[in-house]
């Protein structure tokens, strides 16, 4: 039986290189998509990768083009272009920018968590970055007005700052280790606000759902709710290692003589620890749920269920959608 990744011996550009029905296959896929080296690709390289895939799809690729060249072009393309709209994504909103951006921001949040002004500044920076990522990686082709964008950004940022300041105040009388976990609690709570706010149009209008062959059936709010819930959970788990393991290590290192002698080392050490955790946590947590997720037809809106029934053919049990990242 021929691999679903191949059609007539040629690479199926509509399917990932690795089996997405298993966690290991999804993890391998996201290790390529979130590879930080992808953000070093120039606009020319990305456009050339897109051109190779277009020509390959139409069986018009240059003579001598190898499968490995096509896979490399596919990797570059998928790291920079939205899977639904085909638009080139804003560079810091791409998943390949997650590790360098998050390690810098989280490292600073965890280093400067004691000062109120520092908490305000770094939570604002973090939620601004998250807003860009959430908007860039939204599901489907849903549009959002400038007013909705600003409203969502305002709610998300205000919520994160309020949680951070509140927890910071409560933690003042707690042991130092507890205080180090305030940024993580704030990030976790803010994700529950930021992601739904920045993807609010999906909740209002729904996201595209398709049949097994990829034919669009309609838009579903139920699918949007499942997609956003999946992303919120993944993002919280994604932040967990980088914001829970370094505090323990740093709390231990604070008692060492070299740290007391050179306290300036605290920030770079903590930032590197966060980065090390994120290199693995980012792709592994993106892989928790399939990118092309499914939802039972029985859980869709009644009007969409009726539309599916009218299509005829064998009974359809599930429809599929892009959950976003």
Protein backbone atom coordinates (compact mmCIF):
# COMPACT_ATOMS: atom_id res chain seq x y z
CA UNK A 1 0.00 0.00 0.00
CA UNK A 2 1.40 3.37 -1.03
CA UNK A 3 2.14 5.91 1.70
CA UNK A 4 -0.43 8.72 2.01
CA UNK A 5 2.56 11.03 1.71
CA UNK A 6 3.03 9.85 -1.87
CA UNK A 7 0.76 9.95 -4.92
CA UNK A 8 1.89 7.98 -7.98
CA UNK A 9 5.37 7.90 -6.50
CA UNK A 10 5.43 11.70 -6.11
CA UNK A 11 5.35 13.69 -2.86
CA UNK A 12 1.84 14.61 -1.73
CA UNK A 13 2.22 18.31 -0.98
CA UNK A 14 -1.10 18.36 0.90
CA UNK A 15 0.12 15.88 3.53
CA UNK A 16 2.88 16.31 6.15
CA UNK A 17 6.04 14.27 5.76
CA UNK A 18 5.39 12.38 8.99
CA UNK A 19 2.35 10.37 10.07
CA UNK A 20 0.03 12.79 11.88
CA UNK A 21 -2.09 10.06 13.46
CA UNK A 22 0.65 9.45 16.05
CA UNK A 23 2.16 11.81 18.62
CA UNK A 24 5.69 10.94 17.44
CA UNK A 25 4.82 11.81 13.85
CA UNK A 26 3.27 15.12 14.88
CA UNK A 27 6.29 15.88 17.08
CA UNK A 28 8.69 15.29 14.17
CA UNK A 29 6.55 17.55 12.00
CA UNK A 30 6.55 20.40 14.52
CA UNK A 31 10.26 20.08 15.22
CA UNK A 32 10.72 21.10 11.56
CA UNK A 33 8.07 23.87 11.67
CA UNK A 34 9.30 25.43 14.94
CA UNK A 35 12.99 25.13 14.08
CA UNK A 36 14.39 28.61 15.02
CA UNK A 37 16.71 28.47 12.02
CA UNK A 38 13.66 28.98 9.79
CA UNK A 39 13.41 32.64 10.78
CA UNK A 40 16.84 33.21 9.23
CA UNK A 41 15.43 32.41 5.78
CA UNK A 42 15.33 35.46 3.53
CA UNK A 43 12.23 36.59 1.66
CA UNK A 44 13.93 35.45 -1.55
CA UNK A 45 14.52 31.93 -0.17
CA UNK A 46 10.91 31.65 0.98
CA UNK A 47 9.55 32.83 -2.37
CA UNK A 48 11.84 30.37 -4.18
CA UNK A 49 10.56 27.56 -1.93
CA UNK A 50 6.96 28.54 -2.76
CA UNK A 51 7.81 28.62 -6.47
CA UNK A 52 9.34 25.12 -6.32
CA UNK A 53 6.19 23.75 -4.70
CA UNK A 54 3.89 25.45 -7.23
CA UNK A 55 5.90 24.01 -10.12
CA UNK A 56 6.10 20.58 -8.49
CA UNK A 57 2.33 20.53 -7.93
CA UNK A 58 1.83 21.16 -11.66
CA UNK A 59 4.55 18.65 -12.61
CA UNK A 60 6.61 21.46 -14.05
CA UNK A 61 9.60 21.38 -11.69
CA UNK A 62 13.15 21.76 -13.12
CA UNK A 63 14.73 18.56 -14.40
CA UNK A 64 16.83 16.94 -11.69
CA UNK A 65 14.77 18.24 -8.75
CA UNK A 66 15.16 15.70 -5.94
CA UNK A 67 12.61 14.65 -3.34
CA UNK A 68 14.85 16.06 -0.61
CA UNK A 69 14.81 19.47 -2.30
CA UNK A 70 11.01 19.37 -2.39
CA UNK A 71 10.80 18.37 1.29
CA UNK A 72 13.20 21.20 2.17
CA UNK A 73 11.08 23.69 0.22
CA UNK A 74 7.95 22.36 1.92
CA UNK A 75 9.56 22.81 5.33
CA UNK A 76 10.46 26.43 4.58
CA UNK A 77 7.05 27.15 3.09
CA UNK A 78 5.09 25.70 6.01
CA UNK A 79 7.20 27.62 8.53
CA UNK A 80 6.36 30.98 6.94
CA UNK A 81 3.02 30.76 5.11
CA UNK A 82 -0.42 30.37 6.69
CA UNK A 83 -1.86 26.89 5.96
CA UNK A 84 -5.35 28.23 5.15
CA UNK A 85 -4.83 31.62 3.54
CA UNK A 86 -1.42 30.99 1.95
CA UNK A 87 -0.29 34.44 3.10
CA UNK A 88 3.26 35.02 4.30
CA UNK A 89 3.05 35.45 8.08
CA UNK A 90 4.57 38.30 10.08
CA UNK A 91 8.01 37.05 11.10
CA UNK A 92 7.67 37.26 14.91
CA UNK A 93 4.24 35.64 14.68
CA UNK A 94 5.64 32.48 13.09
CA UNK A 95 6.08 29.39 15.26
CA UNK A 96 9.77 29.33 14.32
CA UNK A 97 10.14 32.59 16.28
CA UNK A 98 8.63 31.09 19.44
CA UNK A 99 11.86 29.87 21.01
CA UNK A 100 14.07 32.98 20.59
CA UNK A 101 11.23 35.40 21.38
CA UNK A 102 9.79 33.50 24.34
CA UNK A 103 13.15 32.70 25.90
CA UNK A 104 14.06 36.39 25.88
CA UNK A 105 10.71 37.61 27.19
CA UNK A 106 10.20 34.84 29.78
CA UNK A 107 13.78 35.15 30.95
CA UNK A 108 13.25 38.86 31.64
CA UNK A 109 9.83 38.27 33.25
CA UNK A 110 11.36 35.77 35.66
CA UNK A 111 14.41 37.90 36.39
CA UNK A 112 12.59 41.16 37.05
CA UNK A 113 9.47 39.85 38.79
CA UNK A 114 9.96 41.80 42.05
CA UNK A 115 9.54 45.36 40.72
CA UNK A 116 6.00 46.54 39.96
CA UNK A 117 7.15 48.65 37.02
CA UNK A 118 9.12 45.70 35.61
CA UNK A 119 6.09 43.41 36.00
CA UNK A 120 3.95 45.93 34.12
CA UNK A 121 6.45 46.36 31.32
CA UNK A 122 7.30 42.70 30.70
CA UNK A 123 3.71 41.50 30.97
CA UNK A 124 2.77 44.14 28.41
CA UNK A 125 5.61 43.00 26.13
CA UNK A 126 4.66 39.34 26.59
CA UNK A 127 0.96 39.84 25.89
CA UNK A 128 1.72 42.06 22.90
CA UNK A 129 3.87 39.27 21.50
CA UNK A 130 1.21 36.65 22.30
CA UNK A 131 -1.45 38.76 20.61
CA UNK A 132 0.65 38.84 17.42
CA UNK A 133 1.23 35.07 17.57
CA UNK A 134 -2.44 34.29 18.25
CA UNK A 135 -3.64 36.50 15.42
CA UNK A 136 -0.99 35.25 12.99
CA UNK A 137 -1.79 31.59 13.71
CA UNK A 138 -5.58 31.89 13.79
CA UNK A 139 -7.59 29.14 12.14
CA UNK A 140 -9.22 29.50 8.74
CA UNK A 141 -9.63 32.68 6.75
CA UNK A 142 -11.59 34.59 9.39
CA UNK A 143 -11.21 38.35 9.23
CA UNK A 144 -11.01 40.63 12.25
CA UNK A 145 -11.60 44.38 12.22
CA UNK A 146 -9.15 46.87 13.70
CA UNK A 147 -11.68 47.63 16.44
CA UNK A 148 -12.03 43.95 17.37
CA UNK A 149 -8.25 43.53 17.24
CA UNK A 150 -7.64 46.48 19.58
CA UNK A 151 -10.44 45.41 21.93
CA UNK A 152 -9.09 41.87 22.16
CA UNK A 153 -5.55 43.14 22.68
CA UNK A 154 -6.74 45.52 25.41
CA UNK A 155 -8.64 42.82 27.31
CA UNK A 156 -5.79 40.32 27.02
CA UNK A 157 -3.08 42.73 28.13
CA UNK A 158 -5.12 44.25 30.96
CA UNK A 159 -6.08 40.79 32.24
CA UNK A 160 -2.48 39.57 32.24
CA UNK A 161 -1.17 42.63 34.03
CA UNK A 162 -3.95 42.50 36.64
CA UNK A 163 -3.25 38.83 37.38
CA UNK A 164 0.51 39.40 37.54
CA UNK A 165 0.24 42.37 39.90
CA UNK A 166 -2.30 40.61 42.11
CA UNK A 167 -0.21 37.46 42.43
CA UNK A 168 2.96 39.49 42.89
CA UNK A 169 1.35 41.30 45.83
CA UNK A 170 0.21 38.03 47.43
CA UNK A 171 3.64 36.48 46.96
CA UNK A 172 5.55 39.25 48.74
CA UNK A 173 5.23 37.51 52.08
CA UNK A 174 5.85 34.06 50.59
CA UNK A 175 9.22 32.28 50.21
CA UNK A 176 11.37 33.48 47.26
CA UNK A 177 10.70 30.31 45.26
CA UNK A 178 6.94 30.98 45.30
CA UNK A 179 7.53 34.49 43.96
CA UNK A 180 9.43 33.08 41.02
CA UNK A 181 6.29 31.23 39.90
CA UNK A 182 4.17 34.38 39.67
CA UNK A 183 5.09 34.99 35.98
CA UNK A 184 3.98 31.47 35.04
CA UNK A 185 0.64 31.82 36.82
CA UNK A 186 0.09 35.15 35.07
CA UNK A 187 1.02 33.69 31.67
CA UNK A 188 -1.30 30.71 32.16
CA UNK A 189 -4.21 32.93 33.18
CA UNK A 190 -3.52 35.40 30.38
CA UNK A 191 -3.54 32.63 27.75
CA UNK A 192 -7.13 31.86 28.77
CA UNK A 193 -8.00 35.48 27.90
CA UNK A 194 -5.57 36.36 25.11
CA UNK A 195 -6.26 33.50 22.71
CA UNK A 196 -10.09 33.73 22.73
CA UNK A 197 -9.88 37.53 22.46
CA UNK A 198 -7.54 37.52 19.50
CA UNK A 199 -9.55 34.79 17.75
CA UNK A 200 -12.98 36.16 18.67
CA UNK A 201 -14.28 36.22 15.10
CA UNK A 202 -13.90 32.45 14.96
CA UNK A 203 -16.16 32.09 17.98
CA UNK A 204 -18.73 34.44 16.44
CA UNK A 205 -18.65 33.27 12.81
CA UNK A 206 -17.16 29.79 13.08
CA UNK A 207 -14.20 28.23 11.27
CA UNK A 208 -14.15 26.23 8.02
CA UNK A 209 -14.90 22.51 8.34
CA UNK A 210 -14.28 20.00 5.58
CA UNK A 211 -14.97 16.39 4.73
CA UNK A 212 -12.21 13.78 4.78
CA UNK A 213 -11.10 14.74 1.26
CA UNK A 214 -10.74 18.40 2.21
CA UNK A 215 -13.90 19.70 0.54
CA UNK A 216 -15.27 22.66 2.48
CA UNK A 217 -18.71 22.05 3.98
CA UNK A 218 -19.33 25.24 5.93
CA UNK A 219 -18.32 27.18 9.05
CA UNK A 220 -18.79 25.88 12.59
CA UNK A 221 -18.71 27.70 15.93
CA UNK A 222 -18.56 24.36 17.76
CA UNK A 223 -15.36 23.50 15.88
CA UNK A 224 -13.98 26.95 16.74
CA UNK A 225 -14.61 26.38 20.45
CA UNK A 226 -12.83 23.03 20.31
CA UNK A 227 -9.93 24.50 18.32
CA UNK A 228 -9.39 27.41 20.71
CA UNK A 229 -9.68 25.22 23.82
CA UNK A 230 -7.03 22.89 22.37
CA UNK A 231 -4.67 25.78 21.65
CA UNK A 232 -5.15 27.32 25.13
CA UNK A 233 -4.31 23.99 26.78
CA UNK A 234 -1.25 23.44 24.54
CA UNK A 235 0.09 26.94 25.19
CA UNK A 236 -0.22 26.59 28.97
CA UNK A 237 1.57 23.22 28.91
CA UNK A 238 4.14 24.70 26.51
CA UNK A 239 5.00 27.44 29.01
CA UNK A 240 5.16 25.06 31.98
CA UNK A 241 8.70 23.60 31.66
CA UNK A 242 10.36 26.91 30.83
CA UNK A 243 8.69 28.73 33.71
CA UNK A 244 8.67 25.99 36.35
CA UNK A 245 12.05 24.24 36.02
CA UNK A 246 14.38 27.31 35.83
CA UNK A 247 12.99 28.84 39.09
CA UNK A 248 13.99 25.70 40.99
CA UNK A 249 17.48 25.73 39.48
CA UNK A 250 17.91 29.48 40.01
CA UNK A 251 16.69 29.23 43.61
CA UNK A 252 19.43 26.63 44.17
CA UNK A 253 22.10 28.67 42.36
CA UNK A 254 21.29 31.84 44.34
CA UNK A 255 22.92 30.28 47.39
CA UNK A 256 26.18 29.58 45.56
CA UNK A 257 29.24 31.77 46.04
CA UNK A 258 29.78 32.49 42.33
CA UNK A 259 26.23 33.87 41.99
CA UNK A 260 26.68 36.13 45.00
CA UNK A 261 29.95 37.32 43.54
CA UNK A 262 28.60 37.83 39.99
CA UNK A 263 24.83 38.41 40.31
CA UNK A 264 24.82 39.76 36.75
CA UNK A 265 24.98 36.12 35.59
CA UNK A 266 21.46 35.42 36.87
CA UNK A 267 19.60 36.84 33.88
CA UNK A 268 21.62 35.15 31.07
CA UNK A 269 21.65 31.80 32.91
CA UNK A 270 17.90 31.93 33.49
CA UNK A 271 17.24 32.98 29.88
CA UNK A 272 19.35 30.09 28.54
CA UNK A 273 17.53 27.63 30.80
CA UNK A 274 14.17 28.88 29.53
CA UNK A 275 15.40 28.59 25.95
CA UNK A 276 16.60 25.02 26.49
CA UNK A 277 13.18 24.04 27.83
CA UNK A 278 11.34 25.77 24.99
CA UNK A 279 13.38 24.08 22.25
CA UNK A 280 11.69 20.83 23.24
CA UNK A 281 8.44 22.06 24.82
CA UNK A 282 7.32 24.11 21.80
CA UNK A 283 7.16 21.31 19.19
CA UNK A 284 6.11 18.63 21.69
CA UNK A 285 3.19 20.71 22.96
CA UNK A 286 2.12 21.77 19.47
CA UNK A 287 1.91 18.02 18.78
CA UNK A 288 -0.49 17.23 21.63
CA UNK A 289 -3.47 17.69 19.30
CA UNK A 290 -3.49 17.04 15.53
CA UNK A 291 -3.21 20.21 13.43
CA UNK A 292 -6.02 18.85 11.28
CA UNK A 293 -8.43 18.08 14.08
CA UNK A 294 -11.85 16.48 13.89
CA UNK A 295 -15.24 16.90 15.52
CA UNK A 296 -18.23 14.58 15.47
CA UNK A 297 -21.03 15.67 13.14
CA UNK A 298 -23.47 15.16 16.03
CA UNK A 299 -21.75 18.00 17.92
CA UNK A 300 -22.09 20.53 15.10
CA UNK A 301 -24.79 23.18 14.81
CA UNK A 302 -28.19 21.77 13.73
CA UNK A 303 -28.20 23.72 10.46
CA UNK A 304 -24.76 22.34 9.55
CA UNK A 305 -25.84 18.80 10.42
CA UNK A 306 -28.85 19.26 8.12
CA UNK A 307 -26.60 20.52 5.34
CA UNK A 308 -24.40 17.44 5.68
CA UNK A 309 -27.42 15.14 5.51
CA UNK A 310 -28.57 16.78 2.28
CA UNK A 311 -25.18 16.08 0.66
CA UNK A 312 -26.17 12.46 0.28
CA UNK A 313 -23.72 9.59 0.04
CA UNK A 314 -22.48 7.46 2.96
CA UNK A 315 -23.24 8.86 6.47
CA UNK A 316 -20.50 11.24 7.63
CA UNK A 317 -19.42 10.80 11.26
CA UNK A 318 -16.69 13.45 11.49
CA UNK A 319 -15.69 16.72 9.86
CA UNK A 320 -12.20 18.24 9.95
CA UNK A 321 -10.71 21.66 10.66
CA UNK A 322 -7.40 23.45 11.18
CA UNK A 323 -7.17 24.18 14.90
CA UNK A 324 -4.52 26.88 14.52
CA UNK A 325 -1.40 27.05 16.72
